mmCIF file of C-alpha atoms and ligand atoms in Angstrom:
data_model
loop_
_atom_site.group_PDB
_atom_site.id
_atom_site.type_symbol
_atom_site.label_atom_id
_atom_site.label_comp_id
_atom_site.label_asym_id
_atom_site.label_seq_id
_atom_site.Cartn_x
_atom_site.Cartn_y
_atom_site.Cartn_z
ATOM 1 C CA MET G 6 0.000 0.000 0.000
ATOM 2 C CA THR G 7 1.464 3.384 -1.060
ATOM 3 C CA LYS G 8 1.120 5.931 1.753
ATOM 4 C CA ILE G 9 0.418 9.465 0.606
ATOM 5 C CA LEU G 10 0.416 12.351 3.048
ATOM 6 C CA PHE G 11 -1.810 15.287 2.150
ATOM 7 C CA ALA G 12 0.056 18.256 3.671
ATOM 8 C CA ALA G 13 -1.592 21.176 1.933
ATOM 9 C CA GLY G 14 -3.884 22.452 4.682
ATOM 10 C CA TRP G 15 -7.301 21.319 5.896
ATOM 11 C CA GLN G 16 -9.260 23.588 3.557
ATOM 12 C CA ARG G 17 -7.717 22.000 0.494
ATOM 13 C CA TRP G 18 -8.183 18.555 2.077
ATOM 14 C CA LYS G 19 -11.939 19.068 1.772
ATOM 15 C CA GLN G 20 -11.554 19.802 -1.954
ATOM 16 C CA TYR G 21 -9.061 17.017 -2.692
ATOM 17 C CA LYS G 22 -9.969 14.121 -0.400
ATOM 18 C CA HIS G 23 -12.513 12.569 -2.733
ATOM 19 C CA VAL G 24 -11.246 13.576 -6.200
ATOM 20 C CA LEU G 25 -7.622 12.705 -5.444
ATOM 21 C CA SER G 26 -8.617 9.287 -4.032
ATOM 22 C CA LEU G 27 -10.568 8.629 -7.236
ATOM 23 C CA ALA G 28 -7.657 9.772 -9.424
ATOM 24 C CA LEU G 29 -5.226 7.507 -7.536
ATOM 25 C CA ALA G 30 -7.552 4.523 -7.999
ATOM 26 C CA LYS G 31 -7.990 5.401 -11.686
ATOM 27 C CA ALA G 32 -4.193 5.401 -12.075
ATOM 28 C CA GLY G 33 -4.228 1.822 -10.757
ATOM 29 C CA LEU G 34 -2.555 2.710 -7.438
ATOM 30 C CA GLN G 35 -3.266 0.932 -4.149
ATOM 31 C CA ALA G 36 -2.915 4.091 -2.092
ATOM 32 C CA GLU G 37 -3.787 5.265 1.387
ATOM 33 C CA LEU G 38 -4.346 9.027 1.317
ATOM 34 C CA SER G 39 -4.421 10.767 4.698
ATOM 35 C CA GLN G 40 -3.500 13.930 6.554
ATOM 36 C CA HIS G 41 -1.999 11.825 9.357
ATOM 37 C CA HIS G 42 0.505 9.089 8.474
ATOM 38 C CA ALA G 43 3.469 8.177 10.682
ATOM 39 C CA PRO G 44 6.298 10.264 9.119
ATOM 40 C CA GLU G 45 8.691 7.368 8.447
ATOM 41 C CA GLU G 46 5.935 5.436 6.616
ATOM 42 C CA VAL G 47 5.129 8.201 4.118
ATOM 43 C CA ASP G 48 5.966 7.464 0.455
ATOM 44 C CA TYR G 49 4.792 10.751 -1.143
ATOM 45 C CA ILE G 50 3.836 14.189 0.164
ATOM 46 C CA VAL G 51 1.223 16.302 -1.628
ATOM 47 C CA TYR G 52 2.137 19.802 -0.540
ATOM 48 C CA ALA G 53 1.187 23.484 -0.508
ATOM 49 C CA PRO G 54 2.734 25.889 1.996
ATOM 50 C CA ASN G 55 0.617 26.113 5.154
ATOM 51 C CA PRO G 56 1.275 27.118 8.766
ATOM 52 C CA GLN G 57 0.959 23.523 10.040
ATOM 53 C CA PHE G 58 3.683 21.992 7.873
ATOM 54 C CA SER G 59 7.153 23.238 7.021
ATOM 55 C CA ASP G 60 9.580 20.580 8.338
ATOM 56 C CA PHE G 61 10.230 17.680 5.958
ATOM 57 C CA THR G 62 13.044 16.181 8.086
ATOM 58 C CA PRO G 63 10.998 13.349 9.687
ATOM 59 C CA TYR G 64 9.848 12.034 6.279
ATOM 60 C CA THR G 65 12.980 9.961 5.807
ATOM 61 C CA ASN G 66 11.457 7.504 3.308
ATOM 62 C CA ALA G 67 9.449 9.969 1.179
ATOM 63 C CA LYS G 68 10.241 9.473 -2.495
ATOM 64 C CA ALA G 69 8.912 12.843 -3.721
ATOM 65 C CA VAL G 70 7.127 16.028 -2.687
ATOM 66 C CA LEU G 71 4.401 17.061 -5.143
ATOM 67 C CA SER G 72 3.515 20.741 -5.039
ATOM 68 C CA LEU G 73 -0.057 21.822 -5.720
ATOM 69 C CA TRP G 74 1.291 25.236 -6.677
ATOM 70 C CA ALA G 75 2.944 26.289 -9.932
ATOM 71 C CA GLY G 76 5.072 28.911 -8.143
ATOM 72 C CA VAL G 77 7.493 27.166 -5.798
ATOM 73 C CA GLU G 78 9.679 30.027 -4.538
ATOM 74 C CA ASP G 79 8.554 29.446 -0.927
ATOM 75 C CA ILE G 80 9.049 25.692 -1.208
ATOM 76 C CA VAL G 81 12.351 25.465 -3.073
ATOM 77 C CA THR G 82 14.061 27.551 -0.386
ATOM 78 C CA ASN G 83 12.994 25.161 2.427
ATOM 79 C CA LYS G 84 16.292 23.570 3.523
ATOM 80 C CA THR G 85 14.552 20.597 5.171
ATOM 81 C CA LEU G 86 13.084 19.556 1.819
ATOM 82 C CA THR G 87 15.725 17.259 0.313
ATOM 83 C CA GLN G 88 13.375 14.924 -1.592
ATOM 84 C CA PRO G 89 12.712 15.362 -5.340
ATOM 85 C CA LEU G 90 10.165 18.171 -5.823
ATOM 86 C CA THR G 91 7.625 18.686 -8.611
ATOM 87 C CA ARG G 92 5.574 21.777 -9.385
ATOM 88 C CA MET G 93 2.019 21.933 -10.689
ATOM 89 C CA VAL G 94 1.181 22.162 -14.361
ATOM 90 C CA ASP G 95 -2.564 21.734 -14.584
ATOM 91 C CA ALA G 96 -4.946 22.193 -17.516
ATOM 92 C CA GLY G 97 -7.435 24.096 -15.321
ATOM 93 C CA LEU G 98 -4.721 26.403 -13.986
ATOM 94 C CA THR G 99 -3.500 27.126 -17.511
ATOM 95 C CA GLU G 100 -7.009 27.740 -18.825
ATOM 96 C CA GLY G 101 -7.749 30.154 -15.989
ATOM 97 C CA MET G 102 -4.564 32.118 -16.641
ATOM 98 C CA VAL G 103 -5.293 32.315 -20.387
ATOM 99 C CA GLU G 104 -8.735 33.740 -19.582
ATOM 100 C CA TYR G 105 -7.345 36.300 -17.112
ATOM 101 C CA VAL G 106 -4.564 37.443 -19.439
ATOM 102 C CA THR G 107 -6.613 37.642 -22.643
ATOM 103 C CA GLY G 108 -9.428 39.404 -20.748
ATOM 104 C CA HIS G 109 -7.148 42.093 -19.359
ATOM 105 C CA VAL G 110 -5.132 42.436 -22.575
ATOM 106 C CA LEU G 111 -8.363 43.011 -24.525
ATOM 107 C CA ARG G 112 -9.597 45.487 -21.901
ATOM 108 C CA HIS G 113 -6.479 47.623 -22.332
ATOM 109 C CA HIS G 114 -6.202 47.073 -26.075
ATOM 110 C CA LEU G 115 -9.800 48.214 -26.646
ATOM 111 C CA GLY G 116 -9.588 51.028 -24.079
ATOM 112 C CA SER G 117 -12.785 49.661 -22.522
ATOM 113 C CA ASP G 118 -12.395 51.539 -19.204
ATOM 114 C CA ALA G 119 -13.321 54.832 -20.851
ATOM 115 C CA GLN G 120 -16.753 53.484 -21.751
ATOM 116 C CA ILE G 121 -17.386 51.334 -18.679
ATOM 117 C CA VAL G 122 -16.764 54.211 -16.257
ATOM 118 C CA ASN G 123 -18.052 57.391 -17.934
ATOM 119 C CA PRO G 124 -19.991 59.418 -15.325
ATOM 120 C CA ALA G 125 -19.764 62.652 -17.400
ATOM 121 C CA ARG G 126 -21.379 60.841 -20.381
ATOM 122 C CA VAL G 127 -18.600 61.961 -22.706
ATOM 123 C CA TRP G 128 -19.211 61.088 -26.380
ATOM 124 C CA GLU G 129 -15.687 60.699 -27.662
ATOM 125 C CA PRO G 130 -15.282 58.097 -30.410
ATOM 126 C CA LYS G 131 -11.769 56.649 -30.192
ATOM 127 C CA VAL G 132 -11.388 53.594 -32.384
ATOM 128 C CA PRO G 133 -8.699 51.197 -31.114
ATOM 129 C CA PRO G 134 -6.171 49.698 -33.524
ATOM 130 C CA LEU G 135 -6.648 46.133 -34.677
ATOM 131 C CA ALA G 136 -4.854 43.483 -32.658
ATOM 132 C CA ARG G 137 -2.563 42.908 -35.645
ATOM 133 C CA ASP G 138 -1.171 46.387 -35.004
ATOM 134 C CA ARG G 139 -0.574 45.891 -31.268
ATOM 135 C CA THR G 140 2.454 44.124 -29.759
ATOM 136 C CA VAL G 141 1.998 42.142 -26.572
ATOM 137 C CA GLY G 142 5.214 41.002 -24.877
ATOM 138 C CA ILE G 143 5.192 38.045 -22.517
ATOM 139 C CA LEU G 144 8.047 37.537 -20.079
ATOM 140 C CA GLY G 145 8.164 33.794 -19.380
ATOM 141 C CA LEU G 146 7.246 31.219 -22.004
ATOM 142 C CA GLY G 147 6.620 28.224 -19.770
ATOM 143 C CA ALA G 148 3.360 26.341 -19.224
ATOM 144 C CA LEU G 149 1.375 29.547 -18.644
ATOM 145 C CA GLY G 150 3.266 32.053 -20.799
ATOM 146 C CA ALA G 151 3.287 29.810 -23.880
ATOM 147 C CA ALA G 152 -0.463 29.118 -23.552
ATOM 148 C CA CYS G 153 -1.213 32.853 -23.225
ATOM 149 C CA ALA G 154 1.063 33.583 -26.196
ATOM 150 C CA ALA G 155 -0.835 31.048 -28.317
ATOM 151 C CA ALA G 156 -4.232 32.494 -27.318
ATOM 152 C CA LEU G 157 -3.157 36.087 -28.034
ATOM 153 C CA SER G 158 -1.583 35.066 -31.325
ATOM 154 C CA ALA G 159 -4.869 33.362 -32.271
ATOM 155 C CA LEU G 160 -6.576 36.732 -31.648
ATOM 156 C CA ASN G 161 -4.106 38.207 -34.150
ATOM 157 C CA PHE G 162 -1.939 40.206 -31.712
ATOM 158 C CA ARG G 163 1.725 40.603 -32.581
ATOM 159 C CA VAL G 164 3.162 38.452 -29.794
ATOM 160 C CA ALA G 165 6.729 38.534 -28.513
ATOM 161 C CA GLY G 166 8.028 36.297 -25.728
ATOM 162 C CA TRP G 167 11.118 36.062 -23.545
ATOM 163 C CA SER G 168 12.543 33.067 -21.725
ATOM 164 C CA ARG G 169 15.811 31.915 -20.145
ATOM 165 C CA THR G 170 16.533 29.402 -22.909
ATOM 166 C CA GLN G 171 15.718 30.265 -26.525
ATOM 167 C CA LYS G 172 12.305 29.037 -27.684
ATOM 168 C CA SER G 173 10.656 28.635 -31.065
ATOM 169 C CA LEU G 174 6.873 28.966 -30.883
ATOM 170 C CA PRO G 175 4.471 29.407 -33.812
ATOM 171 C CA GLY G 176 3.192 32.985 -34.091
ATOM 172 C CA VAL G 177 5.573 34.262 -31.396
ATOM 173 C CA THR G 178 8.768 36.278 -31.858
ATOM 174 C CA CYS G 179 10.993 34.656 -29.258
ATOM 175 C CA PHE G 180 13.781 36.362 -27.321
ATOM 176 C CA SER G 181 16.110 35.160 -24.583
ATOM 177 C CA GLY G 182 18.929 36.438 -22.417
ATOM 178 C CA PRO G 183 19.795 40.011 -21.356
ATOM 179 C CA ASP G 184 19.893 41.457 -24.905
ATOM 180 C CA GLY G 185 16.579 39.780 -25.641
ATOM 181 C CA LEU G 186 15.072 41.505 -22.602
ATOM 182 C CA THR G 187 16.024 44.936 -23.943
ATOM 183 C CA ASP G 188 14.570 44.016 -27.331
ATOM 184 C CA ILE G 189 11.248 42.713 -26.039
ATOM 185 C CA LEU G 190 10.711 45.558 -23.567
ATOM 186 C CA GLY G 191 11.344 48.103 -26.327
ATOM 187 C CA GLN G 192 8.388 46.852 -28.349
ATOM 188 C CA SER G 193 5.850 45.695 -25.742
ATOM 189 C CA GLU G 194 2.859 48.032 -25.715
ATOM 190 C CA ILE G 195 1.214 45.570 -23.323
ATOM 191 C CA LEU G 196 3.647 43.592 -21.164
ATOM 192 C CA VAL G 197 2.554 40.406 -19.383
ATOM 193 C CA LEU G 198 4.712 38.910 -16.617
ATOM 194 C CA LEU G 199 4.584 35.130 -16.335
ATOM 195 C CA LEU G 200 8.001 34.442 -14.833
ATOM 196 C CA PRO G 201 8.713 32.454 -11.692
ATOM 197 C CA LEU G 202 10.194 34.369 -8.761
ATOM 198 C CA THR G 203 13.868 33.369 -8.496
ATOM 199 C CA ALA G 204 17.139 35.066 -7.600
ATOM 200 C CA ALA G 205 17.521 35.922 -11.306
ATOM 201 C CA THR G 206 14.041 37.392 -11.825
ATOM 202 C CA GLU G 207 13.488 39.295 -8.564
ATOM 203 C CA ASN G 208 13.348 43.069 -9.240
ATOM 204 C CA LEU G 209 13.558 42.522 -12.992
ATOM 205 C CA LEU G 210 11.393 45.588 -13.568
ATOM 206 C CA ILE G 211 13.136 48.515 -11.877
ATOM 207 C CA ALA G 212 13.373 52.184 -12.881
ATOM 208 C CA GLU G 213 15.806 51.499 -15.752
ATOM 209 C CA THR G 214 14.036 48.498 -17.269
ATOM 210 C CA LEU G 215 10.605 50.155 -16.961
ATOM 211 C CA MET G 216 11.990 53.071 -19.013
ATOM 212 C CA LEU G 217 12.729 50.662 -21.874
ATOM 213 C CA LEU G 218 8.989 50.118 -22.403
ATOM 214 C CA PRO G 219 7.286 52.314 -25.016
ATOM 215 C CA GLN G 220 5.607 55.507 -23.758
ATOM 216 C CA GLY G 221 2.092 54.646 -22.564
ATOM 217 C CA ALA G 222 2.731 50.913 -22.099
ATOM 218 C CA VAL G 223 0.487 48.770 -19.918
ATOM 219 C CA ILE G 224 1.758 46.096 -17.516
ATOM 220 C CA LEU G 225 -0.099 42.978 -16.377
ATOM 221 C CA ASN G 226 1.484 41.054 -13.524
ATOM 222 C CA PRO G 227 -0.212 37.783 -12.622
ATOM 223 C CA ALA G 228 3.152 36.138 -11.750
ATOM 224 C CA ARG G 229 4.772 37.351 -8.512
ATOM 225 C CA GLY G 230 4.880 40.805 -6.883
ATOM 226 C CA ALA G 231 8.623 40.876 -6.249
ATOM 227 C CA LEU G 232 9.374 40.832 -9.993
ATOM 228 C CA ILE G 233 8.639 44.587 -9.913
ATOM 229 C CA ASP G 234 10.062 47.390 -7.770
ATOM 230 C CA ASP G 235 6.833 48.921 -6.406
ATOM 231 C CA ASP G 236 8.240 52.442 -5.936
ATOM 232 C CA ALA G 237 9.743 52.520 -9.425
ATOM 233 C CA LEU G 238 6.429 51.427 -10.914
ATOM 234 C CA VAL G 239 4.494 54.113 -9.046
ATOM 235 C CA ALA G 240 7.018 56.732 -10.240
ATOM 236 C CA ARG G 241 6.630 55.609 -13.878
ATOM 237 C CA LEU G 242 2.818 55.598 -13.532
ATOM 238 C CA ASP G 243 2.933 59.108 -12.063
ATOM 239 C CA SER G 244 5.086 60.341 -14.932
ATOM 240 C CA GLY G 245 2.686 58.760 -17.458
ATOM 241 C CA HIS G 246 5.404 56.616 -19.006
ATOM 242 C CA ILE G 247 3.393 53.584 -17.897
ATOM 243 C CA ALA G 248 -0.302 54.171 -18.609
ATOM 244 C CA HIS G 249 -1.723 51.414 -16.407
ATOM 245 C CA ALA G 250 -0.729 48.407 -14.329
ATOM 246 C CA THR G 251 -3.070 45.519 -13.623
ATOM 247 C CA LEU G 252 -1.570 43.642 -10.693
ATOM 248 C CA ASP G 253 -2.737 40.335 -9.244
ATOM 249 C CA VAL G 254 0.243 39.564 -7.005
ATOM 250 C CA PHE G 255 2.115 41.621 -4.426
ATOM 251 C CA ARG G 256 5.173 41.554 -2.196
ATOM 252 C CA GLN G 257 2.813 41.395 0.755
ATOM 253 C CA GLU G 258 -0.575 39.688 0.442
ATOM 254 C CA PRO G 259 -3.214 40.756 1.212
ATOM 255 C CA LEU G 260 -2.006 44.103 -0.134
ATOM 256 C CA PRO G 261 -1.851 46.422 2.932
ATOM 257 C CA PRO G 262 -4.693 49.009 2.958
ATOM 258 C CA ASP G 263 -2.229 51.932 2.907
ATOM 259 C CA HIS G 264 -0.229 50.658 -0.079
ATOM 260 C CA PRO G 265 -0.111 53.306 -2.859
ATOM 261 C CA PHE G 266 -1.346 50.762 -5.437
ATOM 262 C CA TRP G 267 -4.834 50.824 -3.891
ATOM 263 C CA ALA G 268 -5.308 54.567 -4.346
ATOM 264 C CA HIS G 269 -3.527 54.980 -7.671
ATOM 265 C CA PRO G 270 -5.995 55.837 -10.466
ATOM 266 C CA ASN G 271 -3.954 53.877 -13.007
ATOM 267 C CA VAL G 272 -3.571 50.659 -11.061
ATOM 268 C CA THR G 273 -6.061 47.801 -11.054
ATOM 269 C CA VAL G 274 -5.633 45.487 -8.071
ATOM 270 C CA THR G 275 -6.983 41.953 -8.369
ATOM 271 C CA PRO G 276 -6.616 39.832 -5.202
ATOM 272 C CA HIS G 277 -4.410 36.949 -6.449
ATOM 273 C CA ILE G 278 -7.231 35.385 -8.419
ATOM 274 C CA ALA G 279 -5.633 35.199 -11.877
ATOM 275 C CA SER G 280 -5.744 31.440 -11.748
ATOM 276 C CA GLU G 281 -5.910 28.615 -9.279
ATOM 277 C CA THR G 282 -4.989 24.955 -9.248
ATOM 278 C CA ARG G 283 -8.248 23.050 -9.817
ATOM 279 C CA ALA G 284 -8.686 19.924 -7.690
ATOM 280 C CA ASP G 285 -10.341 17.879 -10.423
ATOM 281 C CA THR G 286 -7.648 18.400 -13.070
ATOM 282 C CA ALA G 287 -4.678 18.660 -10.656
ATOM 283 C CA SER G 288 -5.545 15.343 -8.966
ATOM 284 C CA GLY G 289 -4.927 13.534 -12.251
ATOM 285 C CA ILE G 290 -1.455 15.103 -12.487
ATOM 286 C CA ILE G 291 -0.564 14.108 -8.903
ATOM 287 C CA ALA G 292 -1.800 10.543 -9.457
ATOM 288 C CA GLU G 293 0.074 10.255 -12.758
ATOM 289 C CA ASN G 294 3.304 11.427 -11.136
ATOM 290 C CA ILE G 295 2.992 8.878 -8.308
ATOM 291 C CA ARG G 296 2.212 6.174 -10.855
ATOM 292 C CA ARG G 297 5.324 7.140 -12.811
ATOM 293 C CA ALA G 298 7.524 7.177 -9.721
ATOM 294 C CA GLU G 299 6.236 3.754 -8.640
ATOM 295 C CA ALA G 300 6.973 2.435 -12.156
ATOM 296 C CA GLY G 301 10.536 3.834 -11.982
ATOM 297 C CA LYS G 302 9.809 6.499 -14.623
ATOM 298 C CA PRO G 303 11.013 10.123 -14.372
ATOM 299 C CA LEU G 304 8.649 12.574 -12.642
ATOM 300 C CA LEU G 305 6.736 15.145 -14.690
ATOM 301 C CA TYR G 306 7.495 18.842 -14.009
ATOM 302 C CA PRO G 307 10.520 18.429 -11.710
ATOM 303 C CA VAL G 308 11.804 21.582 -10.019
ATOM 304 C CA ASP G 309 15.432 22.382 -10.750
ATOM 305 C CA ARG G 310 16.821 23.451 -7.355
ATOM 306 C CA LYS G 311 19.669 25.383 -8.979
ATOM 307 C CA SER G 312 17.527 27.640 -11.176
ATOM 308 C CA GLY G 313 14.782 27.776 -8.500
ATOM 309 C CA TYR G 314 11.780 26.831 -10.668
HETATM 310 N N1 LIG U 8 -1.461 34.735 -10.002
HETATM 311 C C1 LIG U 8 -1.766 33.471 -10.068
HETATM 312 O O1 LIG U 8 -2.912 33.103 -9.786
HETATM 313 C C2 LIG U 8 -0.735 32.474 -10.519
HETATM 314 C C3 LIG U 8 -1.152 31.152 -10.809
HETATM 315 C C4 LIG U 8 -0.206 30.252 -11.261
HETATM 316 C C5 LIG U 8 1.131 30.640 -11.433
HETATM 317 N N2 LIG U 8 1.510 31.911 -11.159
HETATM 318 C C6 LIG U 8 2.902 32.338 -11.367
HETATM 319 O O2 LIG U 8 3.259 32.129 -12.739
HETATM 320 C C7 LIG U 8 4.602 31.669 -12.798
HETATM 321 C C8 LIG U 8 4.886 30.977 -14.116
HETATM 322 O O3 LIG U 8 4.275 29.691 -14.121
HETATM 323 P P1 LIG U 8 4.602 28.583 -15.231
HETATM 324 O O4 LIG U 8 3.883 27.356 -14.853
HETATM 325 O O5 LIG U 8 4.384 29.143 -16.592
HETATM 326 O O6 LIG U 8 6.170 28.414 -15.002
HETATM 327 P P2 LIG U 8 7.209 27.638 -15.934
HETATM 328 O O7 LIG U 8 6.512 26.644 -16.812
HETATM 329 O O8 LIG U 8 8.290 27.154 -15.025
HETATM 330 O O9 LIG U 8 7.776 28.764 -16.906
HETATM 331 C C9 LIG U 8 8.634 29.746 -16.464
HETATM 332 C C10 LIG U 8 9.129 30.527 -17.674
HETATM 333 O O10 LIG U 8 9.950 31.613 -17.182
HETATM 334 C C11 LIG U 8 11.202 31.559 -17.846
HETATM 335 N N3 LIG U 8 12.275 32.028 -16.974
HETATM 336 C C12 LIG U 8 12.634 31.579 -15.744
HETATM 337 N N4 LIG U 8 13.702 32.254 -15.285
HETATM 338 C C13 LIG U 8 14.030 33.147 -16.253
HETATM 339 C C14 LIG U 8 15.061 34.100 -16.396
HETATM 340 N N5 LIG U 8 15.977 34.290 -15.433
HETATM 341 N N6 LIG U 8 15.116 34.838 -17.525
HETATM 342 C C15 LIG U 8 14.209 34.644 -18.524
HETATM 343 N N7 LIG U 8 13.211 33.731 -18.455
HETATM 344 C C16 LIG U 8 13.123 33.007 -17.332
HETATM 345 C C17 LIG U 8 11.413 30.090 -18.180
HETATM 346 O O11 LIG U 8 12.400 29.976 -19.180
HETATM 347 P P3 LIG U 8 12.786 28.540 -19.822
HETATM 348 O O12 LIG U 8 11.603 28.179 -20.679
HETATM 349 O O13 LIG U 8 13.998 28.820 -20.608
HETATM 350 O O14 LIG U 8 12.990 27.610 -18.668
HETATM 351 C C18 LIG U 8 9.990 29.690 -18.606
HETATM 352 O O15 LIG U 8 9.777 30.054 -19.940
HETATM 353 C C19 LIG U 8 4.710 30.775 -11.564
HETATM 354 O O16 LIG U 8 6.064 30.628 -11.162
HETATM 355 C C20 LIG U 8 3.898 31.522 -10.534
HETATM 356 O O17 LIG U 8 4.717 32.404 -9.817
HETATM 357 C C21 LIG U 8 0.606 32.822 -10.699
#
């Protein structure tokens, strides 16, 4: 019997208990899923950061830790976690992010705010350009960034993307490395951040890099707050160089009530809702990874401890 510890908090336990048990059975696994196994008997740990669980030391026989989150910056830095670690790539999570990103890109592309909030009843026809004449840049071309790039390209946007290693994606002008960053920022009228938070990406958008964006650019950040220097962003919004920022993630969450983002007229705050791991689709991924590990096959979506994602 494979013993699986669910260590992702009691609220998620309610969502996962049934669907994950079904997915494990469907994968042909004889598994005992519980929140309370004796540590030395645990074979796999399904994990999301939570106040009750941060010490992996007693789980001496655990073969892998399977994260329910796509972003693992808080997990990868846990020194007690020495077991192989996987991150979440989930069809539901990807779909949700594609919807959030295309929705907000279209909002800014079409200039919809001017019509949605128009208390003075101003009649001012301002026809937006076609998507084919608008460049959207996406920083990060992984599971989420590549899916958003494909969706925006299907809508006819000119799509550029940037990643650590060079990519080749249909309909996307791909950049990589430091020179590639300068190139993509210089042409991104709407910039979407879908990078993981690592030592190399923290504070990527500071005063100097924000200045590389075209005058009047819009930023969407559904990745992680610490990719951007908050003060530098506010300064560029105040100067008008950045026209708007739609932010879903913050250095401190919930965003403190006195943070300048709340009051800024050109900032939209969404409360970390861009996308969420969905229990029904994610359970299949967890079960498949345990099945693979039990069959001696390599795990899907392993986290590289050196690069931090
Ligand atoms: N707001 C939300 O609700 C929400 C939900 C889910 C995820 N997220 C965030 O979204 C992030 C991205 O998720 P994902 O699943 O798409 O991650 P992923 O598949 O690991 O993709 C990460 C992408 O970023 C690129 N990258 C990493 N470090 C880089 C660097 N130093 N320079 C240039 N490119 C770099 C990678 O390049 P390579 O392709 O060369 O490796 C890859 O293309 C997560 O880490 C998480 O923080 C937010």
